[in-house]
Tab-separated table of C-alpha atoms and ligand atoms in Angstrom:
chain	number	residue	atom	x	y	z
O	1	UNK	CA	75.830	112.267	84.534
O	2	UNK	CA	74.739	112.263	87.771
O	3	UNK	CA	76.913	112.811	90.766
O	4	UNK	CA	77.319	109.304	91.772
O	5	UNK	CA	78.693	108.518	88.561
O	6	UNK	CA	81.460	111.764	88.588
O	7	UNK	CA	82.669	109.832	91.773
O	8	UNK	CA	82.933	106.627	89.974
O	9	UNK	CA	85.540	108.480	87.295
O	10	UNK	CA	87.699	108.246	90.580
O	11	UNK	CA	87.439	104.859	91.556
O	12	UNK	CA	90.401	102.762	91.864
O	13	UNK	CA	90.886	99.412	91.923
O	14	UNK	CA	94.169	97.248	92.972
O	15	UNK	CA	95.498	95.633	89.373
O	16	UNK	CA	95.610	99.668	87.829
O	17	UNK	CA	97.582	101.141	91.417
O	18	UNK	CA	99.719	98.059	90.724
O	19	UNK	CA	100.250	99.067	87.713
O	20	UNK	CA	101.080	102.196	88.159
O	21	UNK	CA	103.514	101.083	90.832
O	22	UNK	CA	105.220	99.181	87.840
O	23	UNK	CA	105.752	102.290	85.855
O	24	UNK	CA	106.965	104.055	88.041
O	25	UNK	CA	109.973	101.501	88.815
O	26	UNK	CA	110.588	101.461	85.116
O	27	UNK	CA	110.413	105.093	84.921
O	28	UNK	CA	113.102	104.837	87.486
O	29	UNK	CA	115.333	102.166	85.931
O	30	UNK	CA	114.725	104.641	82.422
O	31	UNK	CA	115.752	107.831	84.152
O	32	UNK	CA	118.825	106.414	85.807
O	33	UNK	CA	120.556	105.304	82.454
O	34	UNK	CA	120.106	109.100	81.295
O	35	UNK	CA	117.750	108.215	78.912
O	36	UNK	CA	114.507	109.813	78.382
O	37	UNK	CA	111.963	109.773	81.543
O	38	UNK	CA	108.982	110.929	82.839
O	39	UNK	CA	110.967	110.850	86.191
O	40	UNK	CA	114.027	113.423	86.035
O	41	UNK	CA	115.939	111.604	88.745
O	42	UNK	CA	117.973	115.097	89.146
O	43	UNK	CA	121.095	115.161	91.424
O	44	UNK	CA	120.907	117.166	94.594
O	45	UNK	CA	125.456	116.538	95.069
O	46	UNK	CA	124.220	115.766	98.542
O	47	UNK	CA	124.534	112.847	100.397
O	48	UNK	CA	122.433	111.880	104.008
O	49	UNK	CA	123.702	113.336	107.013
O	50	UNK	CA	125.614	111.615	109.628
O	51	UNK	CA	123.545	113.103	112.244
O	52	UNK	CA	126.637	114.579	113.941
O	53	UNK	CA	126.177	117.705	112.124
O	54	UNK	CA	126.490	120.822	114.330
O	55	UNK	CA	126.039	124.496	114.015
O	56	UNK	CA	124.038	128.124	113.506
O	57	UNK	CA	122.716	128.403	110.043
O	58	UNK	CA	120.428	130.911	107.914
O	59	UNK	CA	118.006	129.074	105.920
O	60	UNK	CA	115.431	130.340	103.250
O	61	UNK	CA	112.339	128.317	101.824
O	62	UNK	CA	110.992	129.602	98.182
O	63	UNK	CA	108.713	127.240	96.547
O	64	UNK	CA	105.315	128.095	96.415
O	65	UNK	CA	103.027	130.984	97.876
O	66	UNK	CA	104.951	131.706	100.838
O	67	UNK	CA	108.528	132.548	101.487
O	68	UNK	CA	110.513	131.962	104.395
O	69	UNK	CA	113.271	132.650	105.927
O	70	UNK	CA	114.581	131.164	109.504
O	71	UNK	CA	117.761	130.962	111.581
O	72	UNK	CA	118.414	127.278	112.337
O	73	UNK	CA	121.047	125.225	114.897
O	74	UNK	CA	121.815	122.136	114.798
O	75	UNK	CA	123.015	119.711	117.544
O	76	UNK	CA	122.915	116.314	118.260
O	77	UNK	CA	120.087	114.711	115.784
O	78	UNK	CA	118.283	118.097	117.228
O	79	UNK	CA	116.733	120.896	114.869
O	80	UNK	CA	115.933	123.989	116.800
O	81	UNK	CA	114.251	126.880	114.819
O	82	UNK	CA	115.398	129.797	117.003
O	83	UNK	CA	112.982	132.557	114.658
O	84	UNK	CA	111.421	132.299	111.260
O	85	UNK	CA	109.785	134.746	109.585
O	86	UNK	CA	107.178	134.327	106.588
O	87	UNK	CA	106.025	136.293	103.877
O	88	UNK	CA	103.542	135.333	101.005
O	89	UNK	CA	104.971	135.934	97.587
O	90	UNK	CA	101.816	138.666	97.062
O	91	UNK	CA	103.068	140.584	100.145
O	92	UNK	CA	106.869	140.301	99.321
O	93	UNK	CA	105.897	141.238	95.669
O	94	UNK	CA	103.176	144.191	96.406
O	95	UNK	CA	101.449	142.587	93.608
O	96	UNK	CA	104.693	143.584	91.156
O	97	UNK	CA	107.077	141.747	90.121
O	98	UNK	CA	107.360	140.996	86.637
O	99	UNK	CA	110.559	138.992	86.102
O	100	UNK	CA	113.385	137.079	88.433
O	101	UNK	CA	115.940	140.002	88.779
O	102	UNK	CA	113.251	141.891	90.259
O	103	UNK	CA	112.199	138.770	92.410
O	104	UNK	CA	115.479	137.991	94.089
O	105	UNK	CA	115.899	141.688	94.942
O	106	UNK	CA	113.191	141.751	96.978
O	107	UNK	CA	114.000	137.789	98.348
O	108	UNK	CA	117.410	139.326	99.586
O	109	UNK	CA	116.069	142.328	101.112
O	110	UNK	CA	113.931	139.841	103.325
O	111	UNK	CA	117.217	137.464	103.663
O	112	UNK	CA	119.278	140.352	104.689
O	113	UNK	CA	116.339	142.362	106.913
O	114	UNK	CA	115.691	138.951	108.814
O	115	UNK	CA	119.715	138.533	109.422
O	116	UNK	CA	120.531	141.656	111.440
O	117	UNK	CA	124.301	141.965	111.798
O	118	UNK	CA	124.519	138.139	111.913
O	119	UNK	CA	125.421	136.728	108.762
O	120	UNK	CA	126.737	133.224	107.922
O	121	UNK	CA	125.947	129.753	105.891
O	122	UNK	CA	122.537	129.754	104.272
O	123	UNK	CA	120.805	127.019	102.969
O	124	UNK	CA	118.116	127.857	100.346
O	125	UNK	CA	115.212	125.558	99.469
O	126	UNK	CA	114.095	126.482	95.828
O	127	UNK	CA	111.064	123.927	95.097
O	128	UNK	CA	111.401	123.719	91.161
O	129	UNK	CA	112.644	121.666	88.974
O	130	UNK	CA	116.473	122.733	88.351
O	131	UNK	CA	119.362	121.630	86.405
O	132	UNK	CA	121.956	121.224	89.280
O	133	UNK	CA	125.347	121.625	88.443
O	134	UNK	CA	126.982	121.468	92.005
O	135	UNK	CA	125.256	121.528	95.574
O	136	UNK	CA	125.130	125.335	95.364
O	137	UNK	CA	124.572	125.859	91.659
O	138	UNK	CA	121.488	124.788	89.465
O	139	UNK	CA	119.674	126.362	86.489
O	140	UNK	CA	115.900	126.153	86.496
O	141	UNK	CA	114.155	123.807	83.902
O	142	UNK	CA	110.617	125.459	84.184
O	143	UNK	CA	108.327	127.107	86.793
O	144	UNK	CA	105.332	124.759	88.133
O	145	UNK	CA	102.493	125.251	90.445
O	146	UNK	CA	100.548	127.908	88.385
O	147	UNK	CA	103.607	130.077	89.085
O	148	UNK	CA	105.630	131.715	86.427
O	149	UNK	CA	108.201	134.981	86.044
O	150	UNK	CA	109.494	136.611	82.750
O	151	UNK	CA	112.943	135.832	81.945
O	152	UNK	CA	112.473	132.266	83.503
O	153	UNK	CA	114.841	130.730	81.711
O	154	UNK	CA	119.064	130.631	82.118
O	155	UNK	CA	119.497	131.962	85.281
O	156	UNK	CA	121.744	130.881	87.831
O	157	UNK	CA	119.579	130.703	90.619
O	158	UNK	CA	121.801	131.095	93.940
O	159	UNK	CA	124.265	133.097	91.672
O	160	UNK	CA	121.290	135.378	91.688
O	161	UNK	CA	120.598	135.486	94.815
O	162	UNK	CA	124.493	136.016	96.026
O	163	UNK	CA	124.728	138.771	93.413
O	164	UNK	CA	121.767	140.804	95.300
O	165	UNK	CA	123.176	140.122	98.667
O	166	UNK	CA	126.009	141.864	97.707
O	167	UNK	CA	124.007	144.941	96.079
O	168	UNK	CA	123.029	144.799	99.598
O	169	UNK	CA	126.387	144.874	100.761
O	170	UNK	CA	125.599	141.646	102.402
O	171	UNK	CA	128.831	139.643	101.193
O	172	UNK	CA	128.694	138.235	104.753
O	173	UNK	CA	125.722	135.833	103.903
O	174	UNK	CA	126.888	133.144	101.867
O	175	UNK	CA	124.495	130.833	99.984
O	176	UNK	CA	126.357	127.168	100.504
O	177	UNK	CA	123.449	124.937	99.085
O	178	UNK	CA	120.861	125.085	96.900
O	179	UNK	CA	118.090	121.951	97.236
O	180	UNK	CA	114.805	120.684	96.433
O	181	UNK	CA	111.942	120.680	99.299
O	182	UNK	CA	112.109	117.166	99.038
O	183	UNK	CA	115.778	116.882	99.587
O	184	UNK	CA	115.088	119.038	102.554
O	185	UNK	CA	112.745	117.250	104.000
O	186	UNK	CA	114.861	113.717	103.837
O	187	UNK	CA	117.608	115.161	105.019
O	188	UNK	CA	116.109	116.906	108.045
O	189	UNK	CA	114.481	113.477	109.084
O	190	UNK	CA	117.465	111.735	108.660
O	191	UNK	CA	119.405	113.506	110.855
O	192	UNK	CA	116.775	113.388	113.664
O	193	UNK	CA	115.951	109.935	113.140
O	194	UNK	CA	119.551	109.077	112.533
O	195	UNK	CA	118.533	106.766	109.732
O	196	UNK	CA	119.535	106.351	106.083
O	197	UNK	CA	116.138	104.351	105.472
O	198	UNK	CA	114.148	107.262	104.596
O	199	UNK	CA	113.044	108.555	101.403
O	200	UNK	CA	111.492	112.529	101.180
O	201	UNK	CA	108.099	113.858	99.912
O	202	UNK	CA	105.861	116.761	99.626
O	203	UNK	CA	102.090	116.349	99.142
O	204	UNK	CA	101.204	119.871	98.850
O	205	UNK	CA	100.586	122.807	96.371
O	206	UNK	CA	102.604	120.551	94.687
O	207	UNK	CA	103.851	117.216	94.785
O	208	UNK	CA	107.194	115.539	94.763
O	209	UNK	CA	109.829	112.418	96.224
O	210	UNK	CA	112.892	112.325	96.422
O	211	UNK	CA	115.341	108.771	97.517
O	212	UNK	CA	119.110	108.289	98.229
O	213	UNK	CA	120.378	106.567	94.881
O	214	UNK	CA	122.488	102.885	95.875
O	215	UNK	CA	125.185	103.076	93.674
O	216	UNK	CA	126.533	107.005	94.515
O	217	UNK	CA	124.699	107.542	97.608
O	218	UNK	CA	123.322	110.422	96.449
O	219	UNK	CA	119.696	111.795	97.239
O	220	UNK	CA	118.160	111.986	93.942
O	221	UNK	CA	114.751	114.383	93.516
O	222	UNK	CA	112.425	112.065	91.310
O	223	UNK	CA	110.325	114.977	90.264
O	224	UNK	CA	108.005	112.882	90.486
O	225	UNK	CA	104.964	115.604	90.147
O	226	UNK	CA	105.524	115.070	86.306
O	227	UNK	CA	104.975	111.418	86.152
O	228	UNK	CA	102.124	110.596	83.488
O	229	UNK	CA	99.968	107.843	85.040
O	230	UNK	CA	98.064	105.858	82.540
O	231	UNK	CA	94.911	106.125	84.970
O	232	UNK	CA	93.754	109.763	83.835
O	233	UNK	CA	89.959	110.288	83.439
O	234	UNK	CA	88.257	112.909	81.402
O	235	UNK	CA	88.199	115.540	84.400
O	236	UNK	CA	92.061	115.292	84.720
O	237	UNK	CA	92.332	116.127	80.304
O	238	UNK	CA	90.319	119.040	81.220
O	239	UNK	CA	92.329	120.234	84.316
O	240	UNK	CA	95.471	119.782	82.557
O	241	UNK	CA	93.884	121.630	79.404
O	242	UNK	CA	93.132	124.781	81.353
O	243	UNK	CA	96.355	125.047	83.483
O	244	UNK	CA	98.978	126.913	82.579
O	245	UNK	CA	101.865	124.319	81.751
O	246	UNK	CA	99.312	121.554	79.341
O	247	UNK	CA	100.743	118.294	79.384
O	248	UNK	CA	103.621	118.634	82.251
O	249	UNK	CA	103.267	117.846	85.748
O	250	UNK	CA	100.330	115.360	85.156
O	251	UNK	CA	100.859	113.434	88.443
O	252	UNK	CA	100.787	116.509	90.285
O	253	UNK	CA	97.549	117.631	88.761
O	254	UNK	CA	95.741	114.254	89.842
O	255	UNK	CA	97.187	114.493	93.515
O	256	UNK	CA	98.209	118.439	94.485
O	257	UNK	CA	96.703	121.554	96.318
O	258	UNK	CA	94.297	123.145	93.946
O	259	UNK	CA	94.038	120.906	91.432
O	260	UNK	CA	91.939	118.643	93.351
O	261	UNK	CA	89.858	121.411	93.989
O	262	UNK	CA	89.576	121.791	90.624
O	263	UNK	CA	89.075	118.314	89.867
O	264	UNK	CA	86.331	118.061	91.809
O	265	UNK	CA	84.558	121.714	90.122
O	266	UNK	CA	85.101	120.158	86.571
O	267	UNK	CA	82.947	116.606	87.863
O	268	UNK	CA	80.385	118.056	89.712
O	269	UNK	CA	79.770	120.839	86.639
O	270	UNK	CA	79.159	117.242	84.258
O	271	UNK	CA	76.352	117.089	86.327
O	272	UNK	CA	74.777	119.637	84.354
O	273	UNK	CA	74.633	122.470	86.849
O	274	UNK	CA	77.266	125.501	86.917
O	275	UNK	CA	76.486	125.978	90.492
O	276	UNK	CA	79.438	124.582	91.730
O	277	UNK	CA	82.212	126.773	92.425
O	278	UNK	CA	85.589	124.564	93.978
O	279	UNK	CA	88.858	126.600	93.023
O	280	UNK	CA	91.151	126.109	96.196
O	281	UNK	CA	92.259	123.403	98.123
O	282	UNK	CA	91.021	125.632	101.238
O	283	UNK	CA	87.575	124.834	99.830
O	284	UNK	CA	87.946	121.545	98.813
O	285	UNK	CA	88.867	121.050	102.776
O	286	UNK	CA	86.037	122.711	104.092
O	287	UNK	CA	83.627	120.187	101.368
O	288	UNK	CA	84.878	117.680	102.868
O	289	UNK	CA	85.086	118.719	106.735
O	290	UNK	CA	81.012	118.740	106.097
O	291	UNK	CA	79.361	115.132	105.680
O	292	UNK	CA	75.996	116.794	104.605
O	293	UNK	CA	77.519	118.874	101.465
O	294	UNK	CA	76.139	117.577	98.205
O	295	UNK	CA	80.241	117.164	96.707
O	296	UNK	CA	81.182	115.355	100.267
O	297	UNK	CA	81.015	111.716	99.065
O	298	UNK	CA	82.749	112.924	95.150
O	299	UNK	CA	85.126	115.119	97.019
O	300	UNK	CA	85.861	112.283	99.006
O	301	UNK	CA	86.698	110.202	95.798
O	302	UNK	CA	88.904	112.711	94.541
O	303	UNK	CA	91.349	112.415	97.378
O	304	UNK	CA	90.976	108.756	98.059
O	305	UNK	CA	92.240	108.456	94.468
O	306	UNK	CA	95.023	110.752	95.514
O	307	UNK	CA	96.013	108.905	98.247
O	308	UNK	CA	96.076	105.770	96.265
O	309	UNK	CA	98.315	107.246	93.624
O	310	UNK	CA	100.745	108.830	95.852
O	311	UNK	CA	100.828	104.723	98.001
O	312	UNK	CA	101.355	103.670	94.543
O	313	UNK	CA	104.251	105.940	93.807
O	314	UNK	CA	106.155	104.684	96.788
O	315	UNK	CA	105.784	101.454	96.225
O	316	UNK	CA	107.157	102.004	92.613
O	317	UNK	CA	110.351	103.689	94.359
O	318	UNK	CA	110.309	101.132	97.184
O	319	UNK	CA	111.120	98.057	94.240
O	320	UNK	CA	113.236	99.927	92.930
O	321	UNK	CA	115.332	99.934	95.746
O	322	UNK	CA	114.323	96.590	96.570
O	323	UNK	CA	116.456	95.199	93.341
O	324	UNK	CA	119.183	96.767	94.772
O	325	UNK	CA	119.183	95.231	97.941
O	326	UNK	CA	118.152	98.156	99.707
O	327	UNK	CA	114.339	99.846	100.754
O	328	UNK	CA	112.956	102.417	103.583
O	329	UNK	CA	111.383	101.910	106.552
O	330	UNK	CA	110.500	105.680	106.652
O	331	UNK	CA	108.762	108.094	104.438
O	332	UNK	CA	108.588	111.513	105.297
O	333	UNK	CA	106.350	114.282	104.500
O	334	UNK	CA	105.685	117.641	104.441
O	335	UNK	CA	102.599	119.196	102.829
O	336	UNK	CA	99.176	121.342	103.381
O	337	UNK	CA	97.542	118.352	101.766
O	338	UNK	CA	99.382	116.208	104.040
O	339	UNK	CA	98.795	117.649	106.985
O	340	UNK	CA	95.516	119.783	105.889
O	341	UNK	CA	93.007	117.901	104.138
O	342	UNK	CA	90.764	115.400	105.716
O	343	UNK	CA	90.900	111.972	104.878
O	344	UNK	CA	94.061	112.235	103.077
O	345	UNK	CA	96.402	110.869	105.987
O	346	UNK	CA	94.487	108.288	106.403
O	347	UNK	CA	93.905	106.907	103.039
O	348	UNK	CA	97.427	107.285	102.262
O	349	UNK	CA	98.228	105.139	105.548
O	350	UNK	CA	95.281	102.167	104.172
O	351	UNK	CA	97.106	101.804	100.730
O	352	UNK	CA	100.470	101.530	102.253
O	353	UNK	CA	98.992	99.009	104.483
O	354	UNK	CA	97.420	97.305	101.573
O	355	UNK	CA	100.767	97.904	99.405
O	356	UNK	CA	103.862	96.754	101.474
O	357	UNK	CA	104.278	93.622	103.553
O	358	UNK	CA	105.931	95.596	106.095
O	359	UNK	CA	104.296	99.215	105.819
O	360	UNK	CA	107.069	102.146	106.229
O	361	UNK	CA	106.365	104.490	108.947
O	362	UNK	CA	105.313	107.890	107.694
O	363	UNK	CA	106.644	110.623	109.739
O	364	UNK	CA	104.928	114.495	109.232
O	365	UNK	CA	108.173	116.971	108.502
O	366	UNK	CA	105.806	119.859	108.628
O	367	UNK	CA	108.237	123.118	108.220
O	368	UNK	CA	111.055	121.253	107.399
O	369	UNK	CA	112.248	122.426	104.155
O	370	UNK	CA	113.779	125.225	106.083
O	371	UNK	CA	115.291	122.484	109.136
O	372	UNK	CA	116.692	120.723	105.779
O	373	UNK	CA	118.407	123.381	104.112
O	374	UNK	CA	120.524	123.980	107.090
O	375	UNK	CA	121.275	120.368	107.643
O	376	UNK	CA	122.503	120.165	103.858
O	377	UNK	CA	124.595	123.526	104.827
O	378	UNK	CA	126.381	121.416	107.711
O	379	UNK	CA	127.138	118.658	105.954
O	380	UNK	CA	129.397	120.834	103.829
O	381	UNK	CA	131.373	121.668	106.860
K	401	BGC	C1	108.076	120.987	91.822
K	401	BGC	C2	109.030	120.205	92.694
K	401	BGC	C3	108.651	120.387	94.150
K	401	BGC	C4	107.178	120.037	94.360
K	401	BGC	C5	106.729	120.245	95.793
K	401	BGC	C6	106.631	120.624	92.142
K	401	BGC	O1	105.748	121.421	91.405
K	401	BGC	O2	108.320	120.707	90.457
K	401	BGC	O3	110.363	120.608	92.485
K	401	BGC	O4	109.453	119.552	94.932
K	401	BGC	O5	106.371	120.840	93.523
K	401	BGC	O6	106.904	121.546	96.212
């Protein structure tokens, strides 16, 4: 195979997108009854914000290889991060931790360290798939994104946290809300944008939408990341066969952060030649920031397809809503593959354009999930 041909494996053409599209609106309607899904449709117990929301919040962000942690006010449709502070899970870890006791120590050392003397309200952003049981309460199903701790499974997650805050002697910061970065994210732009039109999305290290259900009014987080398209080539099998979850998350592993990367390594090596060494999405960027490297054009395929899968998605959600008298006009996003790799932004705006009569406006949420989690936190008040 040559290399021209590994860039054909990512071709896509309209009637398979639409397809695609199709599934994932009866992946919806499937989900919704409570009957088995490929999209968990998982309640966040939140509903939009009014945009009248006021106040001073803490708000942490834990969902992939950074964690965050900011102070946050609110006023007026406004979102003003007065200080964040960031630490990658590595650094935060010192290389150590083995399992999630261990792990939330150390998150509420940085909670409480970041704080001062001021406590209060804090939001906290946990991008996983969880069983929620109330809007500060949730279980987590499974780690994703390459990431996983020992003793991953029953644990309540903000219980956790609140029980090390209080080792800490911190009973004066209160976790209110637990959420999805994807709940985040739609509920920070709908309180600037004042609109209720808006569905939520991350196109990152991993990938995710969530939409404000019709019938409760409730944002719902699709988990969309494990939706099984039926358009997987031989490169995605072998992706998926090396990772460290086989067979979950297959959307995400045709569409997020390193797995494109990796995507691309596994159809350039068909070529015959083990010279080609693509692990991060850092170097998939730079492949494709240079128009004379020999993986620019199949690179170039691999996120085009991407795009097209992720347009596809949203049009799936977008009948969906459709049938129920309702749509979006906006979709917002947060995302290093969003806002970080080339060409993506731009496909994804062409297949929208090709998609939808009347294309919805994308809006970049970039840092959000923390601006989110203390606009869920005010909503409680
Ligand atoms: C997780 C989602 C999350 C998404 C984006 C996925 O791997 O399962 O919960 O929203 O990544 O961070």
């Amino acid at each position: 195979m040559d290399l021209k041909s590994a860039a054909e494996a990512f071709s896509v053409d309209e009637k398979n997108l639409l397809h695609e599209a199709h599934k994932v609106t009866d992946a919806m309607e499937t989900g919704i009854k409570g009957e088995k899904s490929s999209l968990a449709m998982l309640p966040s117990f939140l509903s939009l914000p009014s945009g009248l929301e006021k106040g001073s919040f803490l708000a942490l962000d834990f969902g992939g290889s950074n964690i965050r942690v900011a102070r946050v006010v609110l006023s007026k449709g406004q979102i003003m991060q007065t200080s964040v502070s960031k630490k990658s899970l590595k650094e935060l870890s010192g290389g150590t931790i083995g399992g999630t006791e261990e792990l939330f120590e150390k998150i509420a050392l940085f909670v409480s360290d970041f704080a001062g003397s001021e406590g209060g309200h804090l939001g906290h952003t946990f991008s996983y798939p969880v069983f929620q049981t109330g809007v500060n309460e949730a279980r987590l199903k499974k780690w994703t994104k390459e990431i996983s701790f020992s003793e991953s499974g029953i644990f309540g997650i903000n219980f956790l946290l609140y029980s090390k805050l209080k080792a800490l002697g911190r009973t004066d910061i209160v976790p209110s809300v637990l959420l999805n970065d994807t709940t985040a994210v739609i509920m920070a732009a709908a309180y600037q944008k004042s609109s209720k039109k808006v569905i939520g999305s991350i196109c990152g290290t991993g990938h995710n939408t969530c939409y404000c259900e019709p019938s409760t009014g409730m944002v719902l987080n699709l988990e969309s990341g494990n939706f099984a398209p039926d358009m997987r080539n031989e490169f995605d099998m072998m992706v998926d066969e090396q990772s460290a979850f086989k067979g979950e998350q297959l959307l995400e592993k045709m569409v997020a952060g390193d797995y494109l990367a990796r995507l691309v390594c596994f159809a350039a090596r068909k070529t015959g030649s083990d010279n080609y060494q693509v692990e991060t999405a850092r170097q998939l960027a730079d492949i494709l920031a240079d128009k004379s490297h020999e993986l620019h054009f199949l690179s170039k395929s691999v996120i085009r397809r991407a795009a097209a899968l992720i347009a596809a998605e949203y049009l799936g959600i977008y009948r969906y809503l459709e049938k129920r008298g309702e749509g979006f006009e906006i979709i917002a996003i947060d995302g290093s593959v969003y806002e970080k790799m080339p060409f993506f932004k731009e496909e994804l705006a062409n297949f929208l354009q090709e998609f939808f009569k009347n294309p919805p406006e994308i809006i970049s949420q970039q840092g959000q999930s923390l601006s989110g989690a203390a606009v869920a936190c005010a909503t409680l008040f």
